[in-house]
PDB file of C-alpha atoms in Angstrom:
ATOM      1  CA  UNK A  24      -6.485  26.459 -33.297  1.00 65.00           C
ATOM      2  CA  UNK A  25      -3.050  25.663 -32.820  1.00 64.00           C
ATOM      3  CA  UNK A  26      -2.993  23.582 -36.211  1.00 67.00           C
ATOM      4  CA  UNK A  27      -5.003  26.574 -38.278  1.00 72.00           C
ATOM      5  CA  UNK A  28      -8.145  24.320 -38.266  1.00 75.00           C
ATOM      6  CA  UNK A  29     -10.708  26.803 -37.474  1.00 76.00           C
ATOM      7  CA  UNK A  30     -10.536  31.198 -36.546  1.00 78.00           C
ATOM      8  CA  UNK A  31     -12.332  33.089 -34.087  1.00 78.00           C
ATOM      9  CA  UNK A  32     -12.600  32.543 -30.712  1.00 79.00           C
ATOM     10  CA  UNK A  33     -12.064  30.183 -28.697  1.00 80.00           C
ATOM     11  CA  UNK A  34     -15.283  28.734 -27.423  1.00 79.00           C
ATOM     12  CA  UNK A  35     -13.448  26.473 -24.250  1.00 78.00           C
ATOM     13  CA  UNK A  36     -12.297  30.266 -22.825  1.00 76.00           C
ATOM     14  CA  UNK A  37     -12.732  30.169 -19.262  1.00 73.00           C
ATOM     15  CA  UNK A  38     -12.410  33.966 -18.091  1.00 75.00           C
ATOM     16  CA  UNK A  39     -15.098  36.146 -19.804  1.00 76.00           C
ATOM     17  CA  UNK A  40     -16.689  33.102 -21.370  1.00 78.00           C
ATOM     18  CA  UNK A  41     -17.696  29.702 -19.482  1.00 77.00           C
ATOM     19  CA  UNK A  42     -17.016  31.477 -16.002  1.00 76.00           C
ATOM     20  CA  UNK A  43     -20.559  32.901 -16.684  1.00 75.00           C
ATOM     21  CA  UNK A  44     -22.022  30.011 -17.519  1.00 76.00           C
ATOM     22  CA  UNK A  45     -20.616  27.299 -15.017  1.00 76.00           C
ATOM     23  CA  UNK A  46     -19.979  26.800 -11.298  1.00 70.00           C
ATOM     24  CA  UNK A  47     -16.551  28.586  -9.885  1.00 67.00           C
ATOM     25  CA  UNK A  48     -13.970  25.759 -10.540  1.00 58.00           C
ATOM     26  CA  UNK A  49     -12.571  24.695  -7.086  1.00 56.00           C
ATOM     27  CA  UNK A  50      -8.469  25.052  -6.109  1.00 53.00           C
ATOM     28  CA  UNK A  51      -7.399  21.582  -6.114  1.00 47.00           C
ATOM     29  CA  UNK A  52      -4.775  21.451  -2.668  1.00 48.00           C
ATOM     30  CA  UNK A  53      -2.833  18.245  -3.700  1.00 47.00           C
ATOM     31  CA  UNK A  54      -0.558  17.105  -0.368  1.00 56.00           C
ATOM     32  CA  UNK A  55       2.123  15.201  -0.718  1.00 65.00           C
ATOM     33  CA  UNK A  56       3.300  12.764   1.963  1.00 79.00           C
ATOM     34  CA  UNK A  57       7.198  13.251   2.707  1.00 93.00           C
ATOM     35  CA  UNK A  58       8.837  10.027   1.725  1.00 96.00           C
ATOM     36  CA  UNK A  59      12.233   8.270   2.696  1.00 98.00           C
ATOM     37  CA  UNK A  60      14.727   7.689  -0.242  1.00 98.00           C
ATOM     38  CA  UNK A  61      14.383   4.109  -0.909  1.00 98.00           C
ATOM     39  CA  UNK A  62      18.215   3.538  -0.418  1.00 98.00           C
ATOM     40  CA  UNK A  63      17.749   4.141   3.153  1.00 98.00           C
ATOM     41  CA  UNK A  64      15.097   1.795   3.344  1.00 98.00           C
ATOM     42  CA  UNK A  65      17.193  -1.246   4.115  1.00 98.00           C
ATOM     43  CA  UNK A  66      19.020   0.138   6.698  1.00 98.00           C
ATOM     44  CA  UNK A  67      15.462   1.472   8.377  1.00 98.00           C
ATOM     45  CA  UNK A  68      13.858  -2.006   7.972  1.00 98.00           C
ATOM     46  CA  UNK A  69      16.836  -3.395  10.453  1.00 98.00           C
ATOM     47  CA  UNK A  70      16.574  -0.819  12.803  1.00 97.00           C
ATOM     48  CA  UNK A  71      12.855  -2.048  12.830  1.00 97.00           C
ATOM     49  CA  UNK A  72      13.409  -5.254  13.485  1.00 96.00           C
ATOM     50  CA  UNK A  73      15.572  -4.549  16.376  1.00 96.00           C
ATOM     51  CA  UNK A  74      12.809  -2.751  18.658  1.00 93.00           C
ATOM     52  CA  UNK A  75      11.791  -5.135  20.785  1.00 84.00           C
ATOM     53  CA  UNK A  76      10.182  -3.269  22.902  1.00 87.00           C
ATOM     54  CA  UNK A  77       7.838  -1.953  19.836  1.00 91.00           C
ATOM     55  CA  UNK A  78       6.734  -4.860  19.447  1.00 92.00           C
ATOM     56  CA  UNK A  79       3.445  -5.218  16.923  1.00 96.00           C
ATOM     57  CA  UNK A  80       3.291  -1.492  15.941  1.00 97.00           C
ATOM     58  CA  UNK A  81       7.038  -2.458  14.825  1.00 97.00           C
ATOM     59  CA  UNK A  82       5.814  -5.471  12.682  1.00 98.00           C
ATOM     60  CA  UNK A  83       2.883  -3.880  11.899  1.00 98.00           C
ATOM     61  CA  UNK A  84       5.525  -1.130   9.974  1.00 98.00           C
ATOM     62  CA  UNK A  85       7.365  -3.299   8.690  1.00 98.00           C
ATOM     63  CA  UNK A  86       4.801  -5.779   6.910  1.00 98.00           C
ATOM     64  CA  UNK A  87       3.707  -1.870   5.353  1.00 98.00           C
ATOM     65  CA  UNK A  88       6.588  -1.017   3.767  1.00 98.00           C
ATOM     66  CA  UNK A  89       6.820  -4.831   2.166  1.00 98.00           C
ATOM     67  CA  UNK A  90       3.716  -4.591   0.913  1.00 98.00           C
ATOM     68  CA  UNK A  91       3.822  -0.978  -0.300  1.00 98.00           C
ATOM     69  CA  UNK A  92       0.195  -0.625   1.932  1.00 98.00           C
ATOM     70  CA  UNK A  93      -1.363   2.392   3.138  1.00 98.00           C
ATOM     71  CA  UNK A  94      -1.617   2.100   6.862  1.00 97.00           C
ATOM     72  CA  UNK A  95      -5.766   1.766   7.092  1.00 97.00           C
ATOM     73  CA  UNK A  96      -5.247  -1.234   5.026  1.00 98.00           C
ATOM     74  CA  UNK A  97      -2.661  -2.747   7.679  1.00 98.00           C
ATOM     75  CA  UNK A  98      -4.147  -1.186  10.483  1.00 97.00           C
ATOM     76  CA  UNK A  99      -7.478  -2.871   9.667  1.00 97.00           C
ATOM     77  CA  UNK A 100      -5.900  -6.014   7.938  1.00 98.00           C
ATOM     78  CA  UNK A 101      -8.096  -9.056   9.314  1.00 97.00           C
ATOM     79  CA  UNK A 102      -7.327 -12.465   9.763  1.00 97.00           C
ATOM     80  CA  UNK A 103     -10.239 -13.624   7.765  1.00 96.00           C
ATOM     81  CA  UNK A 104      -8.854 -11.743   4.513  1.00 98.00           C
ATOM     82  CA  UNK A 105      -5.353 -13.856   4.744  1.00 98.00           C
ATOM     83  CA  UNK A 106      -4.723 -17.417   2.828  1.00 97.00           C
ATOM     84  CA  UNK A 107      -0.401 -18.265   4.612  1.00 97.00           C
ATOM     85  CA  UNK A 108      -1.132 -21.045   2.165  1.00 96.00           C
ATOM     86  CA  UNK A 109      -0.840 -19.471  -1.228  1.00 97.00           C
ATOM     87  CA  UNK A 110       0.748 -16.486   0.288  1.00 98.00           C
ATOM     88  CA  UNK A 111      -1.997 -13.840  -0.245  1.00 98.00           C
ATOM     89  CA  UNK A 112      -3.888 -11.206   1.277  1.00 98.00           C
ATOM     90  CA  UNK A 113      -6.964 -10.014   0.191  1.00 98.00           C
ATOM     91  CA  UNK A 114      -8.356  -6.928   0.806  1.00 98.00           C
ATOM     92  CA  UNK A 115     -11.815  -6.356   0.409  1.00 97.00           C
ATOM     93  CA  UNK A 116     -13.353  -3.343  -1.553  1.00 96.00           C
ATOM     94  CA  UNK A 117     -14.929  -1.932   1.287  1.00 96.00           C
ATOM     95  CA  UNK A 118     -11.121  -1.430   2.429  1.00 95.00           C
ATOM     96  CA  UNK A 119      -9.673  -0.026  -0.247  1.00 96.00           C
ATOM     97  CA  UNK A 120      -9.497   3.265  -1.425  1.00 93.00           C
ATOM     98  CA  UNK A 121     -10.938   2.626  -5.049  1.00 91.00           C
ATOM     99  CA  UNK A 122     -13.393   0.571  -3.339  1.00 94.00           C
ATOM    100  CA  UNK A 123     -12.041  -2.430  -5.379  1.00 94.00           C
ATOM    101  CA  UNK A 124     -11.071  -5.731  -4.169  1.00 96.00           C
ATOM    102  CA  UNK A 125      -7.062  -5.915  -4.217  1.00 97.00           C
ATOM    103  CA  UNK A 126      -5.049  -8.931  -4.051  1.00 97.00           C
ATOM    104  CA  UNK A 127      -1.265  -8.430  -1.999  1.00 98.00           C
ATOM    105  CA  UNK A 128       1.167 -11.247  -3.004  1.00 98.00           C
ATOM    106  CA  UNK A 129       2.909 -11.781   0.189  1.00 98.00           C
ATOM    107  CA  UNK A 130       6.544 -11.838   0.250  1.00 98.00           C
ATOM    108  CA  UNK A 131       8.678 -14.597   2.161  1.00 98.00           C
ATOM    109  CA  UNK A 132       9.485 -12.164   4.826  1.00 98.00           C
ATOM    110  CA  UNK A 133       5.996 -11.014   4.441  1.00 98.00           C
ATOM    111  CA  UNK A 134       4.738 -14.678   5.500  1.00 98.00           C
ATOM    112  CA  UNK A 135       7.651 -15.267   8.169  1.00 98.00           C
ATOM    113  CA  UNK A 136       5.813 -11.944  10.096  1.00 98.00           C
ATOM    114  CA  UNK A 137       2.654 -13.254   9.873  1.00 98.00           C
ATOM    115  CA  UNK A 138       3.611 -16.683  10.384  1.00 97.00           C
ATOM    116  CA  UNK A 139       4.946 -15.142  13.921  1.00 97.00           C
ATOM    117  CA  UNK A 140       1.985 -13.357  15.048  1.00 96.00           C
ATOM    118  CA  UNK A 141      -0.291 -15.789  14.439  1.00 95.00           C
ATOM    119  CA  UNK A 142       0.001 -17.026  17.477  1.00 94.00           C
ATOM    120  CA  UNK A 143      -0.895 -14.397  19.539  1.00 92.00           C
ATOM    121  CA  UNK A 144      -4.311 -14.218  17.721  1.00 93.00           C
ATOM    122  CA  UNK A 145      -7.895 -14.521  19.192  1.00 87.00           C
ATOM    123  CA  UNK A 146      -8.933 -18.277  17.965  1.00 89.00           C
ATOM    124  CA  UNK A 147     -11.932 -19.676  16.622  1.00 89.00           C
ATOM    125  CA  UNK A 148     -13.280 -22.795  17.071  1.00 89.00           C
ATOM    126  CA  UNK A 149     -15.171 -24.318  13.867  1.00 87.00           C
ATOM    127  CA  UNK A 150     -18.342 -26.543  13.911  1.00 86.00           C
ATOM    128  CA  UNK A 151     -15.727 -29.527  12.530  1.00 89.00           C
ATOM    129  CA  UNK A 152     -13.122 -28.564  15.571  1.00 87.00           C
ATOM    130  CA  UNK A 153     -10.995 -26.848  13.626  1.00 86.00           C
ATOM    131  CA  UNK A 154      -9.360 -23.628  14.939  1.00 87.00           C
ATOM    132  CA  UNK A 155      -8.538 -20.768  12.867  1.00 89.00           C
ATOM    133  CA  UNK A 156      -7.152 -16.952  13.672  1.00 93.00           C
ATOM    134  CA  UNK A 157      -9.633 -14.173  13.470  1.00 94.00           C
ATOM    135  CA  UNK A 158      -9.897 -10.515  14.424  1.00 95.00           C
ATOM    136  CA  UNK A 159      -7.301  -8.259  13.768  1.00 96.00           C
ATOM    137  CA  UNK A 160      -3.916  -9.334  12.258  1.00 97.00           C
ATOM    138  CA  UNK A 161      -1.990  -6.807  14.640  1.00 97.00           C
ATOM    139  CA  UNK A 162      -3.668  -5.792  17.502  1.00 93.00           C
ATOM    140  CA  UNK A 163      -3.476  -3.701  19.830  1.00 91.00           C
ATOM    141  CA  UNK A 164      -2.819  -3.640  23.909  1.00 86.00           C
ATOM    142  CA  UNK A 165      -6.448  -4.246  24.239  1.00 84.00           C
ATOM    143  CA  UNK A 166      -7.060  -6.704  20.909  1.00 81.00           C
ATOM    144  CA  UNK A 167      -9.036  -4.304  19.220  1.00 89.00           C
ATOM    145  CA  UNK A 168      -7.227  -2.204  16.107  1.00 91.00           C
ATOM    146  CA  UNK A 169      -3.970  -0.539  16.598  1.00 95.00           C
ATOM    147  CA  UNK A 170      -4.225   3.207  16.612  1.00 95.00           C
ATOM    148  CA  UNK A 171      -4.346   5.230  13.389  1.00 95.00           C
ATOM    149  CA  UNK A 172      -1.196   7.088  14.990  1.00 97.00           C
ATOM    150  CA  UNK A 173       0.888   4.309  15.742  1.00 97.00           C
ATOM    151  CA  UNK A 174       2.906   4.345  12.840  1.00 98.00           C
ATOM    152  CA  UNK A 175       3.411   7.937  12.952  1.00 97.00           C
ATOM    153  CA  UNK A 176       4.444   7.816  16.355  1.00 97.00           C
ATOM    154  CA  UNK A 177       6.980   5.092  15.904  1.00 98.00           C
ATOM    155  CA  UNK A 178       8.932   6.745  13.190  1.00 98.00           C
ATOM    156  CA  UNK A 179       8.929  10.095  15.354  1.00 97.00           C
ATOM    157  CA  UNK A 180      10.683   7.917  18.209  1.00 97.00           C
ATOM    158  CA  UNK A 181      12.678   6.462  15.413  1.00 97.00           C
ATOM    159  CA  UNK A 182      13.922   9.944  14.530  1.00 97.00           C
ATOM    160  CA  UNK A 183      12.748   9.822  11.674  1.00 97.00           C
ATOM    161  CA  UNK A 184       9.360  12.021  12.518  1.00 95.00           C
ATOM    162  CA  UNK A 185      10.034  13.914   9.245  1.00 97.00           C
ATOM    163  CA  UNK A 186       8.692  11.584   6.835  1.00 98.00           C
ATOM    164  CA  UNK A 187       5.160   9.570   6.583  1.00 97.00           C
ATOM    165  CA  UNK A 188       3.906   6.009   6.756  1.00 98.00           C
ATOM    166  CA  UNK A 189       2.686   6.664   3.564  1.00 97.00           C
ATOM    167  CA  UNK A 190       5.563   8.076   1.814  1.00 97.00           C
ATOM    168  CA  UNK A 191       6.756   4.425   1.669  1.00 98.00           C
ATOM    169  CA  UNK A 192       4.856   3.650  -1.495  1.00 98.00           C
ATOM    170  CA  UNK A 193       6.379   6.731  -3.063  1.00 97.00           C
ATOM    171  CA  UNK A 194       9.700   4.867  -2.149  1.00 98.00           C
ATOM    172  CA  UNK A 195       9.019   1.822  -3.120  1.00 98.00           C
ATOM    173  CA  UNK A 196       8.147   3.165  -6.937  1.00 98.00           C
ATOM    174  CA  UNK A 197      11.294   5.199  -7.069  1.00 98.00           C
ATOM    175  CA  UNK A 198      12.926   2.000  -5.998  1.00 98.00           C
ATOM    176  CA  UNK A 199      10.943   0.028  -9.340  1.00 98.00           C
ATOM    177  CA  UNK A 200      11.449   2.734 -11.848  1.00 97.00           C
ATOM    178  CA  UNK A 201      15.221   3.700 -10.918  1.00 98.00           C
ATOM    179  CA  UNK A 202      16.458  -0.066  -9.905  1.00 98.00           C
ATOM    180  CA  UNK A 203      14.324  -2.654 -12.112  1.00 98.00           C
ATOM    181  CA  UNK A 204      13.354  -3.761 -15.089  1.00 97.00           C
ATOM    182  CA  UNK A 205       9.595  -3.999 -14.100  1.00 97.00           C
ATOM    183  CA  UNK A 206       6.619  -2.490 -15.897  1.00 96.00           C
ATOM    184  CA  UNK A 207       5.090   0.477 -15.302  1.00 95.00           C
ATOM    185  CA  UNK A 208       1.595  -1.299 -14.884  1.00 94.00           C
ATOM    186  CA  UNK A 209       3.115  -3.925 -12.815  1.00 96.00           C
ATOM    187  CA  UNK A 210       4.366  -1.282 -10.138  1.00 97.00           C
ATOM    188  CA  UNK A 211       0.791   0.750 -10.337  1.00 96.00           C
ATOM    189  CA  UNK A 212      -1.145  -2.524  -9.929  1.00 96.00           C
ATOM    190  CA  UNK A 213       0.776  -3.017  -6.811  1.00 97.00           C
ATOM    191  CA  UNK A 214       0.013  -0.208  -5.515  1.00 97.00           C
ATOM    192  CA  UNK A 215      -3.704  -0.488  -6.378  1.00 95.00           C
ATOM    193  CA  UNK A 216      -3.612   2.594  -8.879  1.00 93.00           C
ATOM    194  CA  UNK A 217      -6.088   2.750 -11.508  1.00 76.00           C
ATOM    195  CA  UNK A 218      -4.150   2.497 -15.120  1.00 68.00           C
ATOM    196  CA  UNK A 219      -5.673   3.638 -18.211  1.00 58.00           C
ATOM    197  CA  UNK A 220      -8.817   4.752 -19.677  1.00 51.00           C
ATOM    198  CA  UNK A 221     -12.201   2.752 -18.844  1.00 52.00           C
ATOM    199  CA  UNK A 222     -11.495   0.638 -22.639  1.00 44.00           C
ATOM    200  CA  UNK A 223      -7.955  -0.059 -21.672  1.00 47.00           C
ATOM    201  CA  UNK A 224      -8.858  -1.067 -18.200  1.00 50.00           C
ATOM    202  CA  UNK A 225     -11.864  -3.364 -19.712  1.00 44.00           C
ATOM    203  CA  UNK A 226      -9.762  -5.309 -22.053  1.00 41.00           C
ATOM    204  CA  UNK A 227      -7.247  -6.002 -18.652  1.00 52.00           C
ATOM    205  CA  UNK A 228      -9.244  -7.333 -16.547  1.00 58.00           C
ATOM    206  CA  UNK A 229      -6.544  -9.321 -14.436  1.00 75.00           C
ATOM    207  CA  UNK A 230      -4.386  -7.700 -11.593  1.00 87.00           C
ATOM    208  CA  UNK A 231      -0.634  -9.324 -12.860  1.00 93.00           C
ATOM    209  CA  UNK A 232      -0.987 -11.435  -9.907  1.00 96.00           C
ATOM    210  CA  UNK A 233       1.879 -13.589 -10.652  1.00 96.00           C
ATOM    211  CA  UNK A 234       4.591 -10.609 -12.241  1.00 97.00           C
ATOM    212  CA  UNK A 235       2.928  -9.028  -8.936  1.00 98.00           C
ATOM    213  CA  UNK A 236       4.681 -11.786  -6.693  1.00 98.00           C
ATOM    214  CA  UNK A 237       8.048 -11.589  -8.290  1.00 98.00           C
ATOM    215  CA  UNK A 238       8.210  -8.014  -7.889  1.00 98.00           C
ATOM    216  CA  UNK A 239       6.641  -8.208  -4.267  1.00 98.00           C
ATOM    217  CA  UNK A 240       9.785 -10.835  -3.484  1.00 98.00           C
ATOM    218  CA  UNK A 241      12.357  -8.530  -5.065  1.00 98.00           C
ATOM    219  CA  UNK A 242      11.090  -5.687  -2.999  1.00 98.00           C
ATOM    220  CA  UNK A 243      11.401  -8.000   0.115  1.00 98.00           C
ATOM    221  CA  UNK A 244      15.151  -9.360  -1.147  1.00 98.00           C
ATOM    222  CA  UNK A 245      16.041  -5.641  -1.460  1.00 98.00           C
ATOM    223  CA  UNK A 246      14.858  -4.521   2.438  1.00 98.00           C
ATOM    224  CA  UNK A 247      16.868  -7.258   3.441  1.00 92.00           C
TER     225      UNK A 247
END
């Protein structure tokens, strides 16, 4: 109509028109999660690593913000879905919000936090004698899951009550688009967003893994 390539009305009207014919279209409430600027950041991730007496739920924060994770997918992080080895985490799709499986290229901090609660996991003993962690990565008082408000709760004693767990992804793509040279899709597919139509998204089938990993360890050199 805009163009002059047809007259008359306009048959996608919703008032007067389609309102009669379809269901009452729903206000969409979209919430936004306060989020740290991302030059703070560095200065927050060594006042983290100087409560002691936080302990895991101070770890557990930190290995979020490297990772740019929501906090279910830390909270509930298992050692079963982690491979030190080739520095990966995998999180299954039963996990994840898009219910899709999502690979996390761990940074070398990243490992060095795992590396040092390892220890401190429940062990399993293998048919062949081999041990291996399992359970929860970090656990709580009682070795089950850490609470869903333990995050929350940390940053309040932190002072810094006023912004979310999961405003740290926001941060962490302000930090890609305003401070590197990385692609769009390459910041996205760390975050696990969906990119693209279904035909774009079918033709890229991989996740970046590797361009994932650099960008992972510049995040990690920059929170230094």
């Amino acid at each position: 109509m805009a163009h002059g390539l047809r007259t008359g009305a306009n048959p996608a009207r919703w008032k007067g028109h389609l309102a009669h014919l379809l269901p009452k279209r729903l206000a969409v409430d979209i919430k936004h999660h306060a989020a740290m600027p991302y030059l703070e950041l560095p200065r927050f991730v060594r006042r983290l690593r100087e409560r002691q007496g936080d302990g895991m739920s101070a770890l557990g924060l930190e290995f979020l913000i490297l990772c740019a994770s929501r906090s279910g997918e830390v909270l509930g992080m298992r050692w079963e879905e982690v491979d030190l080895e080739n520095k990966l985490w995998t999180i299954p799709a039963k996990r994840m919000k898009a219910a899709r499986e999502h690979r996390v290229p761990l940074s070398v901090r990243s490992v060095a936090i795992l590396t040092f609660v390892r220890p401190m996991a429940i062990v399993e003993i293998l048919k062949n004698g081999e041990q291996r962690p399992t359970g929860f990565v970090f656990r709580g008082p009682r070795g089950g899951a850490m609470s869903v408000m333990v995050f929350t709760m940390l940053m309040r004693r932190m002072n810094v009550g006023e912004f979310s767990p999961h405003g740290f992804r926001s941060a962490f793509r302000d930090w890609v688009g305003e401070e590197t040279d990385f692609a769009r899709e390459t910041a996205e597919a760390a975050l696990a967003h969906t990119v693209g139509d279904a035909t774009e998204r079918a033709y890229r089938r991989g996740d970046a893994l590797e361009k994932r990993r650099k960008l992972m360890e510049a995040w990690g050199d920059f929170l230094k």
